[in-house]
Coordinates of C-alpha atoms and ligand atoms in Angstrom, one line a residue:
M124 CA 34.5 13.1 29.0
Q125 CA 34.8 13.1 25.2
I126 CA 33.7 9.7 23.5
L127 CA 34.4 9.3 19.7
V128 CA 32.0 7.0 18.0
I129 CA 33.5 5.3 14.9
N130 CA 31.6 3.4 12.2
S131 CA 34.3 1.9 10.0
G132 CA 33.0 0.4 6.8
S133 CA 34.7 -1.3 3.9
S134 CA 35.5 2.1 2.3
S135 CA 34.3 4.6 4.5
I136 CA 34.8 6.0 8.2
K137 CA 31.9 7.9 9.9
Y138 CA 32.4 9.5 13.1
K139 CA 30.6 11.5 15.8
L140 CA 32.1 13.0 18.8
F141 CA 30.0 13.2 21.9
D142 CA 30.5 15.0 25.5
M143 CA 29.3 12.6 27.9
P144 CA 27.0 12.4 30.1
S145 CA 25.6 15.5 28.6
E146 CA 25.2 13.6 25.2
S147 CA 25.9 16.7 23.3
L148 CA 27.4 16.2 19.8
V149 CA 30.6 18.0 19.6
K150 CA 31.8 17.2 15.9
K151 CA 30.8 14.7 13.2
G152 CA 32.2 13.8 9.8
S153 CA 32.8 11.2 7.3
L154 CA 35.6 9.9 5.0
E155 CA 34.9 8.0 1.8
H156 CA 36.8 6.0 -0.8
I157 CA 39.3 4.5 1.7
G158 CA 41.6 2.0 -0.1
E159 CA 40.0 2.7 -3.6
E160 CA 42.2 3.1 -6.5
G161 CA 43.5 6.8 -7.1
S162 CA 42.3 7.7 -3.4
E163 CA 44.9 9.3 -1.1
L164 CA 43.4 7.3 1.8
K165 CA 45.1 4.1 1.3
D166 CA 43.7 2.4 4.4
H167 CA 41.8 3.0 7.7
Y168 CA 44.9 3.9 9.6
T169 CA 45.5 6.8 7.2
G170 CA 42.0 7.9 7.3
L171 CA 41.6 7.8 11.3
K172 CA 45.1 9.7 11.4
M173 CA 43.4 12.4 9.4
V174 CA 40.3 12.5 11.6
L175 CA 42.3 12.6 14.7
E176 CA 44.5 15.5 13.7
E177 CA 41.2 17.5 13.9
I178 CA 40.0 16.1 17.1
K179 CA 41.7 16.5 20.4
G180 CA 41.0 15.1 23.9
V181 CA 39.4 11.7 23.1
D182 CA 38.9 9.9 26.3
A183 CA 37.4 6.7 24.9
V184 CA 36.3 5.3 21.5
G185 CA 33.1 3.3 21.0
H186 CA 33.2 1.2 17.6
R187 CA 30.2 -0.2 15.8
V188 CA 30.9 -4.0 14.9
V189 CA 28.2 -5.7 12.8
H190 CA 28.7 -9.2 14.0
G191 CA 29.1 -10.5 17.6
G192 CA 27.9 -14.0 16.8
E193 CA 26.9 -15.8 19.8
D194 CA 29.8 -14.8 21.9
F195 CA 28.8 -11.2 22.5
N196 CA 25.4 -10.3 24.0
K197 CA 26.5 -6.9 25.3
P198 CA 29.3 -4.2 24.6
A199 CA 32.8 -5.1 25.5
V200 CA 36.1 -3.5 26.1
V201 CA 38.4 -4.5 23.4
D202 CA 41.1 -7.1 24.4
Q203 CA 42.6 -9.9 22.8
R204 CA 39.5 -12.2 23.3
V205 CA 37.2 -9.5 21.6
I206 CA 39.6 -9.2 18.7
K207 CA 39.6 -13.0 18.3
G208 CA 35.8 -13.0 18.5
I209 CA 35.3 -10.2 15.7
K210 CA 37.9 -12.1 13.7
K211 CA 35.8 -15.4 14.2
C212 CA 32.7 -13.7 12.9
A213 CA 34.2 -12.2 9.8
A214 CA 33.5 -15.6 8.2
I215 CA 29.8 -14.9 8.6
A216 CA 30.1 -11.1 7.9
P217 CA 32.9 -10.8 5.3
L218 CA 32.1 -7.3 4.1
H219 CA 31.6 -5.8 7.5
N220 CA 33.7 -7.3 10.5
P221 CA 37.3 -6.9 8.8
A222 CA 36.5 -3.2 8.1
N223 CA 35.3 -2.8 11.7
L224 CA 38.3 -4.3 12.9
S225 CA 40.6 -2.2 10.9
G226 CA 39.2 0.8 12.6
I227 CA 39.8 -0.7 16.0
L228 CA 43.4 -1.6 15.2
A229 CA 44.0 1.8 13.8
C230 CA 42.7 3.5 17.0
Q231 CA 44.7 1.1 19.1
K232 CA 47.7 2.6 17.5
L233 CA 46.9 6.2 17.1
L234 CA 45.3 6.4 20.7
P235 CA 47.4 4.3 22.8
G236 CA 46.2 4.0 26.3
V237 CA 42.7 5.1 25.4
K238 CA 39.9 2.6 26.2
Q239 CA 38.2 1.1 23.1
V240 CA 34.8 -0.4 23.4
V241 CA 32.7 -2.3 20.7
V242 CA 29.1 -2.5 20.4
F243 CA 27.6 -5.2 18.3
D244 CA 24.6 -4.9 16.0
T245 CA 23.6 -8.5 16.8
A246 CA 23.9 -8.1 20.7
F247 CA 20.4 -6.8 21.3
H248 CA 18.9 -9.9 19.4
Q249 CA 20.8 -12.3 21.6
T250 CA 17.7 -12.6 23.8
L251 CA 15.8 -14.5 21.0
P252 CA 14.4 -17.8 22.3
E253 CA 15.6 -20.9 20.6
H254 CA 12.4 -21.5 18.8
A255 CA 12.7 -18.1 17.2
F256 CA 16.4 -18.3 16.1
I257 CA 16.7 -22.0 15.3
Y258 CA 16.2 -22.7 11.4
G259 CA 14.4 -25.8 10.1
L260 CA 17.6 -27.3 9.1
P261 CA 19.6 -30.5 10.4
Y262 CA 20.4 -29.4 14.0
D263 CA 24.1 -30.4 13.3
Y264 CA 24.4 -27.3 11.2
Y265 CA 23.7 -25.2 14.3
Q266 CA 25.8 -27.0 16.6
K267 CA 28.8 -27.3 14.3
L268 CA 28.4 -24.1 12.1
R269 CA 26.4 -21.8 14.4
A270 CA 24.0 -21.6 11.5
R271 CA 21.0 -19.6 13.2
K272 CA 19.2 -16.5 13.0
Y273 CA 21.3 -13.5 14.5
G274 CA 19.2 -10.5 13.6
F275 CA 21.0 -6.9 12.8
H276 CA 20.1 -3.2 13.4
G277 CA 20.0 -4.2 17.1
T278 CA 21.6 -0.8 18.3
S279 CA 18.8 1.0 16.4
H280 CA 16.1 -1.3 17.4
Q281 CA 17.2 -0.9 21.1
Y282 CA 17.7 3.0 21.0
V283 CA 14.1 3.6 19.6
S284 CA 12.6 1.1 22.1
L285 CA 14.2 3.2 24.9
E286 CA 12.9 6.3 23.4
A287 CA 9.3 4.8 22.9
S288 CA 9.4 4.1 26.7
R289 CA 10.5 7.7 27.5
L290 CA 7.7 9.1 25.1
L291 CA 5.0 6.8 26.5
K292 CA 6.1 7.6 30.0
K293 CA 5.8 3.9 30.9
P294 CA 8.8 1.6 31.8
L295 CA 10.3 -0.9 29.1
N296 CA 9.4 -3.9 31.2
R297 CA 5.8 -2.9 30.9
L298 CA 5.7 -2.5 27.2
K299 CA 5.1 -4.7 24.0
L300 CA 6.7 -2.9 21.0
I301 CA 7.1 -3.6 17.4
T302 CA 9.9 -1.5 15.9
C303 CA 10.5 -0.9 12.3
H304 CA 13.9 0.2 10.9
L305 CA 13.2 1.0 7.3
G306 CA 16.3 2.4 5.6
N307 CA 18.3 1.0 2.8
G308 CA 18.3 -2.2 4.9
C309 CA 15.2 -2.9 6.6
S310 CA 14.3 -4.9 9.7
I311 CA 11.4 -5.4 12.0
T312 CA 11.7 -6.5 15.7
A313 CA 9.2 -7.8 18.2
V314 CA 10.3 -6.3 21.6
D315 CA 8.8 -7.7 24.8
K316 CA 9.4 -5.9 28.1
G317 CA 12.6 -4.4 26.6
K318 CA 14.0 -7.8 25.0
S319 CA 14.1 -8.7 21.4
V320 CA 12.1 -11.7 21.1
D321 CA 11.9 -12.0 17.2
T322 CA 13.5 -10.1 14.1
S323 CA 13.2 -10.3 10.7
M324 CA 16.9 -10.5 9.5
G325 CA 18.6 -13.8 10.0
Y326 CA 22.0 -15.4 9.7
T327 CA 22.8 -12.4 7.5
P328 CA 20.9 -9.1 6.8
L329 CA 19.3 -10.5 3.7
E330 CA 16.4 -12.3 5.3
G331 CA 12.9 -10.8 6.0
L332 CA 11.5 -7.4 4.5
V333 CA 11.9 -6.5 0.9
M334 CA 14.9 -3.7 1.0
G335 CA 16.5 -1.4 -1.3
T336 CA 18.5 -3.9 -3.2
R337 CA 18.0 -7.0 -1.0
C338 CA 15.4 -9.5 -1.6
G339 CA 14.4 -10.5 1.8
D340 CA 12.5 -13.8 2.3
V341 CA 12.6 -16.4 -0.9
D342 CA 11.8 -19.8 -1.1
P343 CA 15.5 -21.4 -0.7
A344 CA 14.6 -24.0 -3.3
L345 CA 14.1 -21.2 -6.0
I346 CA 17.8 -20.0 -5.4
T347 CA 19.3 -23.3 -6.1
H348 CA 17.0 -23.8 -9.1
L349 CA 18.1 -20.3 -10.5
M350 CA 21.9 -21.3 -9.8
Q351 CA 21.4 -24.3 -11.9
K352 CA 19.3 -22.7 -14.7
K353 CA 21.3 -19.6 -14.9
N354 CA 24.7 -21.2 -14.6
L355 CA 25.3 -18.8 -11.4
D356 CA 28.2 -19.6 -9.0
P357 CA 27.4 -18.8 -5.2
K358 CA 29.3 -15.5 -5.6
Q359 CA 27.2 -14.3 -8.4
M360 CA 24.0 -15.5 -6.8
D361 CA 25.0 -13.8 -3.6
R362 CA 25.3 -10.4 -5.6
I363 CA 22.2 -10.8 -7.2
L364 CA 20.3 -11.4 -3.9
N365 CA 22.1 -8.4 -2.2
K366 CA 22.6 -5.8 -4.7
E367 CA 20.2 -6.5 -7.7
S368 CA 17.0 -7.4 -6.0
G369 CA 14.6 -5.7 -3.6
L370 CA 13.0 -2.5 -4.8
K371 CA 15.4 -1.9 -7.4
G372 CA 15.0 -5.4 -8.9
I373 CA 11.4 -5.2 -8.9
S374 CA 10.8 -2.0 -10.3
G375 CA 13.8 -1.9 -12.5
V376 CA 14.0 1.9 -11.5
S377 CA 15.8 2.5 -8.4
N378 CA 16.5 1.4 -4.7
D379 CA 15.7 5.0 -3.6
M380 CA 12.3 5.4 -2.1
R381 CA 12.1 8.9 -3.2
L382 CA 12.7 8.2 -6.9
L383 CA 10.5 5.1 -6.8
D384 CA 7.5 7.1 -5.4
E385 CA 8.0 9.9 -8.0
K386 CA 8.0 7.1 -10.7
A387 CA 5.0 5.3 -9.2
Q388 CA 2.8 8.5 -9.0
A389 CA 3.7 9.2 -12.7
G390 CA 2.3 5.8 -13.7
N391 CA 5.2 3.5 -13.7
K392 CA 3.5 0.1 -12.9
R393 CA 6.5 -1.6 -11.6
A394 CA 7.5 1.2 -9.4
K395 CA 3.9 1.0 -7.9
L396 CA 4.1 -2.8 -7.6
A397 CA 7.6 -2.6 -6.0
L398 CA 6.0 -0.1 -3.4
D399 CA 2.9 -2.4 -2.7
I400 CA 5.2 -5.4 -2.1
F401 CA 7.3 -3.4 0.2
V402 CA 4.2 -2.2 2.4
Y403 CA 2.6 -5.7 2.1
R404 CA 5.7 -7.5 3.6
I405 CA 5.9 -5.1 6.5
R406 CA 2.2 -5.6 7.3
K407 CA 2.8 -9.4 7.1
Y408 CA 5.5 -9.2 9.7
I409 CA 3.5 -7.0 11.8
G410 CA 0.7 -9.3 11.9
A411 CA 3.1 -12.2 12.9
Y412 CA 4.6 -10.2 15.6
L413 CA 1.2 -9.3 17.0
A414 CA 1.0 -13.1 17.6
V415 CA 4.4 -13.4 19.0
L416 CA 3.6 -10.6 21.4
G417 CA 0.1 -11.3 22.1
G418 CA -0.6 -7.4 22.1
L419 CA 1.0 -4.3 21.2
D420 CA 1.4 -0.9 23.0
A421 CA 3.3 0.8 20.2
L422 CA 4.5 0.4 16.6
V423 CA 7.4 2.5 15.9
F424 CA 8.9 3.7 12.5
T425 CA 12.6 4.8 12.2
A426 CA 15.4 5.2 9.8
G427 CA 15.3 7.0 6.2
I428 CA 11.9 5.6 5.0
G429 CA 10.5 5.1 8.4
E430 CA 11.1 8.7 9.7
N431 CA 10.3 10.5 6.3
K432 CA 7.8 8.8 4.2
A433 CA 4.3 9.3 5.6
S434 CA 2.8 7.6 2.8
V435 CA 4.5 4.3 3.6
R436 CA 3.7 4.6 7.3
E437 CA -0.1 5.3 6.2
S438 CA -0.3 2.2 3.8
V439 CA 1.4 0.1 6.5
C440 CA -1.1 1.1 9.3
R441 CA -4.3 1.4 7.0
G442 CA -6.9 -0.9 8.8
L443 CA -4.2 -2.8 10.3
F444 CA -5.3 -2.5 14.0
D445 CA -9.1 -2.1 13.5
Y446 CA -9.9 -5.4 15.1
M447 CA -8.1 -4.6 18.3
K448 CA -10.0 -3.1 21.3
K449 CA -7.1 -1.2 22.6
K450 CA -5.5 0.5 19.7
P451 CA -1.7 0.7 20.0
K452 CA 0.0 4.1 19.5
V453 CA 2.1 4.8 16.3
L454 CA 5.4 6.5 16.9
V455 CA 8.0 8.0 14.6
I456 CA 11.2 8.2 16.4
P457 CA 14.6 9.3 14.5
T458 CA 17.1 6.7 15.3
N459 CA 20.5 7.7 16.8
E460 CA 22.8 4.5 16.6
E461 CA 26.0 6.7 17.4
L462 CA 24.3 8.2 20.6
M463 CA 23.4 4.5 21.6
I464 CA 27.0 3.5 21.1
A465 CA 28.3 6.6 23.0
R466 CA 26.0 5.9 26.0
Q467 CA 26.9 2.1 26.2
T468 CA 30.6 3.0 25.9
Y469 CA 30.2 5.5 28.6
K470 CA 28.2 3.0 30.8
L471 CA 30.9 0.3 30.3
I472 CA 33.9 2.4 31.4
C473 CA 32.1 4.5 34.1
P474 CA 29.9 1.8 35.5
S475 CA 29.2 4.1 38.6
G476 CA 27.3 6.3 36.2
R477 CA 27.9 9.5 38.4
G478 CA 28.7 11.6 35.6
E479 CA 32.5 11.7 36.0
K480 CA 34.3 13.7 33.5
K481 CA 37.1 11.2 33.5
C482 CA 36.9 7.6 34.7
Ligands
ADP797 P1 20.9 3.4 5.4 O1 20.3 2.2 5.7 O2 21.9 3.5 4.3 O3 21.4 4.3 6.8 P2 18.9 5.5 5.5 O4 18.2 5.2 6.7 O5 19.5 6.8 5.0 O6 19.8 4.5 4.8 O7 17.6 5.3 4.5 C1 17.7 5.5 3.0 C2 16.2 5.3 2.4 O8 15.4 6.2 3.0 C3 16.3 5.4 1.0 O9 15.3 4.6 0.3 C4 15.9 7.0 0.8 O10 15.0 7.2 -0.4 C5 14.8 7.1 2.0 N1 14.7 8.5 2.4 C6 15.5 9.3 3.1 N2 15.2 10.5 3.2 C7 13.8 10.6 2.8 C8 12.8 11.5 2.6 N3 12.9 12.6 2.9 N4 11.6 11.0 2.0 C9 11.3 9.8 1.6 N5 12.3 8.8 1.5 C10 13.4 9.1 2.0

C-alpha cells in the first residue's frame, strides 16, 4: 500500500510517498511560499491539489503534527476529537498546529474516504515522569493551563532509538540511550528502555540547548528585566529569543554551522565563542542525563549538524566518558522522521501487521 507523509508548515508543504511495508521511497517533493504575497499557491488546499495531481493511488496519509499536548501519547486516526485536540494545542504552538491542521483539512477534501493519521512530535515524550515535566512554578499553572514540559522532535528521537537498538543488536528494553538531535532546532533526550524519561525542550521548542537562532536555557528573570529595560512587548521579546539568539545572536555571523565554522577557523572570535557555547551546553546536558539514566549504552547523534559535523561530535565527546569503566558507544544515525510517520500510520491502519497491500 502507498502511504503519503505530509509535513505541512506555515508556508511550505514537504511530502514523501512510501510503499509499505517494503518502506521504499516512491516519490518526494516540497512546495514553498504558500500563502505569501505574489505566490500562485494561495493556501494549503491549492498546494496539496497540485501535489496530488502528480501522485496517484494514495491508500493512507500520515501527517506530522507538532503539538499533541497531554491528550495524545500516540498516533491517532483523524476524527472530530483529534481535530478538536489539534485546535486546542494551537494556543501552545501557534506557528505550527494551525498549519498542520490546514494540511489535514485539505487532504480530507482532496482524498475523501482515505484514512488520515496524525503523528505528534510531542507524543514520544509523554512518558516523562512528573518530576521531569513539572516546572518549579505554582502548581495551579499546571492544573489550569497545562504549563509543563512537553518536549519536541519526538519522532526523530524515537526513530534513532529504534535504529540504535537494531545496530547494537540489543532490544530497546535493555538499552540506556542519549539521543542528540542537532539541526536548526536542537534537542537531547534521555531514553531508558525505549522510553523518553527526560528531554531538553520544554513547554515550547525554545528551552534547552543553544540552537541556530533560539537561545535555549536562560534565567527567566533576565527576560522580564530586558523587557522592562528595552521596552519590549511579549511579541518582540519572543521574536528575539526565537529568531535573533542562539548561534546567530552570539556570533553576529550566522545560524548556519558551516558558515560559522568557516569564520571561526578564519579567526572570528565570536564565531568561535558561539561554537564553544554550543558544544559546552550539549556536554552539560549529557552529564545531566548520565545521572538521570544511571549508565549509558550509546550516545546517538542525528540531524544536519549531528550527522555531518564530525568536529562538533569530537568536541562533545572529548574526555566525556574517561571516568566510566564501560565506555558507551557513539553512533551517528541519519534521522528519518517521514519513514517513522509512514511506519506508525501503517501500524495504526494495518494492526495485524501481516504486510497487507490494502487494509
Ligand atoms: P532542520 O532543523 O531545519 O531540519 P537540519 O537538520 O537540516 O535542520 O540542520 C541544519 C543545520 O545542519 C545547519 O546548521 C547546517 O549548517 C548544518 N549542516 C547541514 N549539513 C552540514 C554539513 N555537511 N556540514 C556541517 N553542517 C551541516
